[in-house]
mmCIF file of C-alpha atoms in Angstrom:
data_model
loop_
_atom_site.group_PDB
_atom_site.id
_atom_site.type_symbol
_atom_site.label_atom_id
_atom_site.label_comp_id
_atom_site.label_asym_id
_atom_site.label_seq_id
_atom_site.Cartn_x
_atom_site.Cartn_y
_atom_site.Cartn_z
ATOM 1 C CA UNK A 1 74.091 96.248 79.316
ATOM 2 C CA UNK A 2 74.556 97.582 82.595
ATOM 3 C CA UNK A 3 75.487 94.458 84.321
ATOM 4 C CA UNK A 4 78.019 93.723 81.879
ATOM 5 C CA UNK A 5 79.600 97.088 82.167
ATOM 6 C CA UNK A 6 79.645 96.692 86.030
ATOM 7 C CA UNK A 7 81.096 93.354 86.123
ATOM 8 C CA UNK A 8 83.684 94.525 83.951
ATOM 9 C CA UNK A 9 84.653 97.665 86.192
ATOM 10 C CA UNK A 10 85.219 94.719 89.031
ATOM 11 C CA UNK A 11 87.265 92.664 87.080
ATOM 12 C CA UNK A 12 89.635 95.541 86.643
ATOM 13 C CA UNK A 13 90.409 95.488 90.554
ATOM 14 C CA UNK A 14 90.540 91.672 90.491
ATOM 15 C CA UNK A 15 92.752 90.949 87.331
ATOM 16 C CA UNK A 16 95.985 90.294 89.188
ATOM 17 C CA UNK A 17 94.742 87.583 91.116
ATOM 18 C CA UNK A 18 95.764 85.098 88.986
ATOM 19 C CA UNK A 19 99.303 86.068 88.857
ATOM 20 C CA UNK A 20 99.317 86.524 92.789
ATOM 21 C CA UNK A 21 98.186 82.925 93.101
ATOM 22 C CA UNK A 22 100.916 81.791 90.641
ATOM 23 C CA UNK A 23 103.758 83.562 92.229
ATOM 24 C CA UNK A 24 103.519 81.491 95.635
ATOM 25 C CA UNK A 25 105.235 84.419 97.397
ATOM 26 C CA UNK A 26 101.716 86.598 98.004
ATOM 27 C CA UNK A 27 99.074 85.943 100.246
ATOM 28 C CA UNK A 28 95.931 87.864 100.196
ATOM 29 C CA UNK A 29 92.091 88.266 99.568
ATOM 30 C CA UNK A 30 89.672 89.250 96.591
ATOM 31 C CA UNK A 31 86.369 90.251 97.305
ATOM 32 C CA UNK A 32 83.160 90.930 94.743
ATOM 33 C CA UNK A 33 79.818 92.134 95.514
ATOM 34 C CA UNK A 34 76.926 92.370 93.143
ATOM 35 C CA UNK A 35 73.402 93.458 93.777
ATOM 36 C CA UNK A 36 70.819 93.810 91.050
ATOM 37 C CA UNK A 37 67.343 95.008 91.659
ATOM 38 C CA UNK A 38 64.217 95.310 89.299
ATOM 39 C CA UNK A 39 60.644 96.461 89.393
ATOM 40 C CA UNK A 40 59.890 100.126 90.567
ATOM 41 C CA UNK A 41 63.623 100.862 90.642
ATOM 42 C CA UNK A 42 66.097 99.126 88.558
ATOM 43 C CA UNK A 43 69.503 99.498 90.101
ATOM 44 C CA UNK A 44 72.796 97.680 89.734
ATOM 45 C CA UNK A 45 75.499 97.772 92.303
ATOM 46 C CA UNK A 46 79.046 96.241 91.870
ATOM 47 C CA UNK A 47 82.107 96.381 94.391
ATOM 48 C CA UNK A 48 85.499 94.617 93.825
ATOM 49 C CA UNK A 49 88.704 94.765 95.696
ATOM 50 C CA UNK A 50 91.914 92.769 95.648
ATOM 51 C CA UNK A 51 94.140 93.025 98.688
ATOM 52 C CA UNK A 52 97.685 91.524 98.387
ATOM 53 C CA UNK A 53 100.738 91.013 100.874
ATOM 54 C CA UNK A 54 104.124 89.691 100.810
ATOM 55 C CA UNK A 55 106.251 89.536 104.210
ATOM 56 C CA UNK A 56 109.778 88.678 104.639
ATOM 57 C CA UNK A 57 111.723 88.927 108.016
ATOM 58 C CA UNK A 58 112.633 92.507 107.644
ATOM 59 C CA UNK A 59 109.848 93.738 105.199
ATOM 60 C CA UNK A 60 106.294 93.749 104.531
ATOM 61 C CA UNK A 61 104.641 94.496 101.288
ATOM 62 C CA UNK A 62 100.856 95.110 100.762
ATOM 63 C CA UNK A 63 98.770 96.611 97.958
ATOM 64 C CA UNK A 64 95.098 97.273 97.897
ATOM 65 C CA UNK A 65 93.074 97.894 94.504
ATOM 66 C CA UNK A 66 89.503 98.417 94.715
ATOM 67 C CA UNK A 67 86.388 99.568 92.323
ATOM 68 C CA UNK A 68 82.589 100.328 92.844
ATOM 69 C CA UNK A 69 79.908 100.903 90.185
ATOM 70 C CA UNK A 70 76.446 101.830 90.666
ATOM 71 C CA UNK A 71 73.887 102.183 87.842
ATOM 72 C CA UNK A 72 70.103 103.304 88.308
ATOM 73 C CA UNK A 73 67.618 103.278 85.881
ATOM 74 C CA UNK A 74 70.538 103.393 83.066
ATOM 75 C CA UNK A 75 72.473 106.341 84.831
ATOM 76 C CA UNK A 76 75.654 106.042 86.342
ATOM 77 C CA UNK A 77 75.219 107.284 89.988
ATOM 78 C CA UNK A 78 78.745 105.958 91.273
ATOM 79 C CA UNK A 79 82.170 105.102 89.949
ATOM 80 C CA UNK A 80 85.376 104.870 91.854
ATOM 81 C CA UNK A 81 88.967 103.379 91.625
ATOM 82 C CA UNK A 82 91.341 103.209 94.474
ATOM 83 C CA UNK A 83 94.938 102.055 94.717
ATOM 84 C CA UNK A 84 97.183 102.021 97.930
ATOM 85 C CA UNK A 85 100.657 100.624 97.831
ATOM 86 C CA UNK A 86 102.566 100.452 101.448
ATOM 87 C CA UNK A 87 106.294 99.174 102.171
ATOM 88 C CA UNK A 88 107.097 98.561 106.002
ATOM 89 C CA UNK A 89 110.644 98.295 107.222
ATOM 90 C CA UNK A 90 110.436 96.064 110.344
ATOM 91 C CA UNK A 91 112.711 96.955 113.549
ATOM 92 C CA UNK A 92 111.162 93.943 115.322
ATOM 93 C CA UNK A 93 108.100 92.020 115.662
ATOM 94 C CA UNK A 94 106.060 95.346 116.618
ATOM 95 C CA UNK A 95 107.649 98.177 115.371
ATOM 96 C CA UNK A 96 108.115 99.449 111.384
ATOM 97 C CA UNK A 97 108.887 102.212 109.379
ATOM 98 C CA UNK A 98 106.471 102.551 106.611
ATOM 99 C CA UNK A 99 106.190 104.374 103.237
ATOM 100 C CA UNK A 100 102.779 104.511 101.499
ATOM 101 C CA UNK A 101 101.078 106.017 98.270
ATOM 102 C CA UNK A 102 97.593 106.205 97.398
ATOM 103 C CA UNK A 103 95.327 107.009 94.396
ATOM 104 C CA UNK A 104 91.774 107.668 94.092
ATOM 105 C CA UNK A 105 89.690 108.465 91.321
ATOM 106 C CA UNK A 106 85.858 109.183 92.247
ATOM 107 C CA UNK A 107 83.672 110.483 89.310
ATOM 108 C CA UNK A 108 81.403 111.951 91.851
ATOM 109 C CA UNK A 109 83.567 113.541 94.396
ATOM 110 C CA UNK A 110 84.226 116.536 92.912
ATOM 111 C CA UNK A 111 87.957 115.761 92.187
ATOM 112 C CA UNK A 112 89.594 114.463 88.954
ATOM 113 C CA UNK A 113 91.704 112.630 91.516
ATOM 114 C CA UNK A 114 93.059 112.491 94.920
ATOM 115 C CA UNK A 115 96.472 110.973 95.725
ATOM 116 C CA UNK A 116 99.141 111.135 98.513
ATOM 117 C CA UNK A 117 102.661 109.828 99.586
ATOM 118 C CA UNK A 118 103.329 109.543 103.401
ATOM 119 C CA UNK A 119 105.827 108.067 105.566
ATOM 120 C CA UNK A 120 106.144 107.295 109.271
ATOM 121 C CA UNK A 121 106.094 104.877 112.231
ATOM 122 C CA UNK A 122 103.960 102.094 112.967
ATOM 123 C CA UNK A 123 103.726 99.773 116.088
ATOM 124 C CA UNK A 124 101.599 96.416 116.618
ATOM 125 C CA UNK A 125 100.523 97.799 120.190
ATOM 126 C CA UNK A 126 98.741 94.637 120.906
ATOM 127 C CA UNK A 127 98.269 91.110 119.780
ATOM 128 C CA UNK A 128 96.393 88.037 120.717
ATOM 129 C CA UNK A 129 97.050 84.966 118.814
ATOM 130 C CA UNK A 130 97.297 85.183 114.797
ATOM 131 C CA UNK A 131 94.222 87.150 113.868
ATOM 132 C CA UNK A 132 93.543 89.618 116.730
ATOM 133 C CA UNK A 133 95.744 92.698 116.794
ATOM 134 C CA UNK A 134 95.962 96.491 116.929
ATOM 135 C CA UNK A 135 98.155 98.653 114.924
ATOM 136 C CA UNK A 136 98.640 102.271 114.969
ATOM 137 C CA UNK A 137 100.530 104.782 112.801
ATOM 138 C CA UNK A 138 101.589 108.454 112.633
ATOM 139 C CA UNK A 139 103.550 110.045 109.844
ATOM 140 C CA UNK A 140 103.261 112.823 107.432
ATOM 141 C CA UNK A 141 103.785 113.477 103.772
ATOM 142 C CA UNK A 142 102.241 115.472 100.756
ATOM 143 C CA UNK A 143 98.883 115.573 99.193
ATOM 144 C CA UNK A 144 98.066 116.357 95.528
ATOM 145 C CA UNK A 145 94.273 116.233 94.397
ATOM 146 C CA UNK A 146 93.371 117.988 91.122
ATOM 147 C CA UNK A 147 89.886 119.654 91.130
ATOM 148 C CA UNK A 148 87.257 119.320 88.408
ATOM 149 C CA UNK A 149 86.089 122.972 88.999
ATOM 150 C CA UNK A 150 88.423 125.869 90.090
ATOM 151 C CA UNK A 151 88.223 127.003 93.570
ATOM 152 C CA UNK A 152 86.678 130.594 94.109
ATOM 153 C CA UNK A 153 90.393 131.949 94.128
ATOM 154 C CA UNK A 154 91.108 130.178 90.688
ATOM 155 C CA UNK A 155 93.144 127.328 91.369
ATOM 156 C CA UNK A 156 92.312 123.900 90.389
ATOM 157 C CA UNK A 157 94.692 121.963 92.175
ATOM 158 C CA UNK A 158 95.040 121.270 96.254
ATOM 159 C CA UNK A 159 98.531 120.633 97.302
ATOM 160 C CA UNK A 160 99.946 120.678 100.998
ATOM 161 C CA UNK A 161 101.889 118.988 103.296
ATOM 162 C CA UNK A 162 99.784 116.577 105.583
ATOM 163 C CA UNK A 163 99.957 114.502 109.005
ATOM 164 C CA UNK A 164 98.491 111.105 109.016
ATOM 165 C CA UNK A 165 97.017 109.084 111.689
ATOM 166 C CA UNK A 166 95.956 105.482 111.036
ATOM 167 C CA UNK A 167 94.887 102.334 113.137
ATOM 168 C CA UNK A 168 93.681 98.743 112.231
ATOM 169 C CA UNK A 169 91.811 96.569 114.953
ATOM 170 C CA UNK A 170 91.444 93.057 113.992
ATOM 171 C CA UNK A 171 89.476 90.876 116.229
ATOM 172 C CA UNK A 172 88.656 87.265 115.884
ATOM 173 C CA UNK A 173 85.168 86.517 117.235
ATOM 174 C CA UNK A 174 85.561 82.841 116.570
ATOM 175 C CA UNK A 175 87.572 80.327 114.432
ATOM 176 C CA UNK A 176 84.955 81.445 111.824
ATOM 177 C CA UNK A 177 84.321 85.020 112.295
ATOM 178 C CA UNK A 178 86.370 88.157 112.284
ATOM 179 C CA UNK A 179 85.602 91.897 113.323
ATOM 180 C CA UNK A 180 87.660 94.378 111.935
ATOM 181 C CA UNK A 181 87.740 98.338 111.991
ATOM 182 C CA UNK A 182 89.880 100.511 110.029
ATOM 183 C CA UNK A 183 90.631 104.296 110.547
ATOM 184 C CA UNK A 184 92.626 106.959 108.978
ATOM 185 C CA UNK A 185 92.531 110.816 109.035
ATOM 186 C CA UNK A 186 94.999 113.065 106.767
ATOM 187 C CA UNK A 187 95.067 116.661 108.073
ATOM 188 C CA UNK A 188 96.177 119.182 105.654
ATOM 189 C CA UNK A 189 99.059 121.646 107.504
ATOM 190 C CA UNK A 190 98.665 124.394 105.051
ATOM 191 C CA UNK A 191 94.917 124.840 104.020
ATOM 192 C CA UNK A 192 93.625 122.602 106.959
ATOM 193 C CA UNK A 193 91.503 120.377 104.792
ATOM 194 C CA UNK A 194 91.309 117.109 106.796
ATOM 195 C CA UNK A 195 90.016 113.657 105.293
ATOM 196 C CA UNK A 196 89.081 110.755 107.314
ATOM 197 C CA UNK A 197 87.929 107.131 106.452
ATOM 198 C CA UNK A 198 86.298 104.563 108.289
ATOM 199 C CA UNK A 199 85.620 101.002 107.402
ATOM 200 C CA UNK A 200 83.766 98.779 109.803
ATOM 201 C CA UNK A 201 83.491 95.004 108.501
ATOM 202 C CA UNK A 202 82.338 91.465 110.115
ATOM 203 C CA UNK A 203 83.236 88.465 107.957
ATOM 204 C CA UNK A 204 82.451 84.813 108.448
ATOM 205 C CA UNK A 205 83.766 81.697 106.868
ATOM 206 C CA UNK A 206 81.128 79.860 104.457
ATOM 207 C CA UNK A 207 83.166 76.920 103.312
ATOM 208 C CA UNK A 208 87.078 76.588 102.514
ATOM 209 C CA UNK A 209 88.595 79.680 101.754
ATOM 210 C CA UNK A 210 85.227 81.461 100.997
ATOM 211 C CA UNK A 211 83.784 84.080 103.363
ATOM 212 C CA UNK A 212 80.603 86.342 103.530
ATOM 213 C CA UNK A 213 81.596 89.958 104.330
ATOM 214 C CA UNK A 214 79.520 92.827 105.589
ATOM 215 C CA UNK A 215 80.991 96.393 105.575
ATOM 216 C CA UNK A 216 79.933 100.138 106.288
ATOM 217 C CA UNK A 217 82.476 102.770 105.050
ATOM 218 C CA UNK A 218 82.518 106.447 105.690
ATOM 219 C CA UNK A 219 84.521 109.182 104.050
ATOM 220 C CA UNK A 220 84.424 112.660 105.202
ATOM 221 C CA UNK A 221 86.210 115.919 103.686
ATOM 222 C CA UNK A 222 86.120 118.739 106.078
ATOM 223 C CA UNK A 223 86.636 121.202 103.216
ATOM 224 C CA UNK A 224 84.906 119.484 100.097
ATOM 225 C CA UNK A 225 84.898 120.773 96.697
ATOM 226 C CA UNK A 226 82.204 123.009 95.585
ATOM 227 C CA UNK A 227 78.823 121.248 94.905
ATOM 228 C CA UNK A 228 80.025 117.961 96.537
ATOM 229 C CA UNK A 229 78.803 116.483 100.125
ATOM 230 C CA UNK A 230 81.266 116.411 102.957
ATOM 231 C CA UNK A 231 80.504 113.046 103.975
ATOM 232 C CA UNK A 232 79.848 109.592 101.746
ATOM 233 C CA UNK A 233 78.804 106.484 103.583
ATOM 234 C CA UNK A 234 78.401 102.904 101.935
ATOM 235 C CA UNK A 235 77.061 99.571 103.189
ATOM 236 C CA UNK A 236 77.992 96.472 101.364
ATOM 237 C CA UNK A 237 77.621 92.845 101.387
ATOM 238 C CA UNK A 238 79.936 90.528 99.466
ATOM 239 C CA UNK A 239 81.701 87.320 99.025
ATOM 240 C CA UNK A 240 85.500 87.160 100.061
ATOM 241 C CA UNK A 241 88.128 84.666 98.769
ATOM 242 C CA UNK A 242 91.279 84.288 100.631
ATOM 243 C CA UNK A 243 94.469 82.756 99.337
#
């Protein structure tokens, strides 16, 4: 029962894949990782992710949808859904202006949901070939987070203006291996709550469009909700299909 539920959760993130392939206008990657252990401890872990990109001469559109589910001894211990959409207006081959929206629903984070809307300037400050580059961006926007429990001051909503800093570094180790580092931090300008996220990954081609990916993710909330840890970490191993 648990594995069927876990796979269903992952498929929610991967469902748009067929439409994206049929459209012929999008490129992207679908990721799925499943780990099942039995014996002294029975545990099921499922990660699913879909990343899409469409690019024209002056515009670039990207979307990322992901889910994470963990069940231990028939008890759900992690359940998370994320979505992020971004539109970039390209001034030239390196500079662009972005508008980005994100939504996150993590059952064990202390939030009912987290959402942001930001805009700002980005620059590809370095590039070597098609697969190695460094993108940096800076901007500002608004955060609206709904808490599961009220704060000591009686509020159940966090809303404030934010500053956003982000970067992505891709480096082709070989024709078949890629190192990727993503970093972002969103700094509250009113309540000073800072949410930072990092993903370090290494992927290697297996055959054709299929790759193996190992990743380590960290999320840190400087002013976490009552009863929640400030730092969450995740290590995953998954299959990646590019299209």
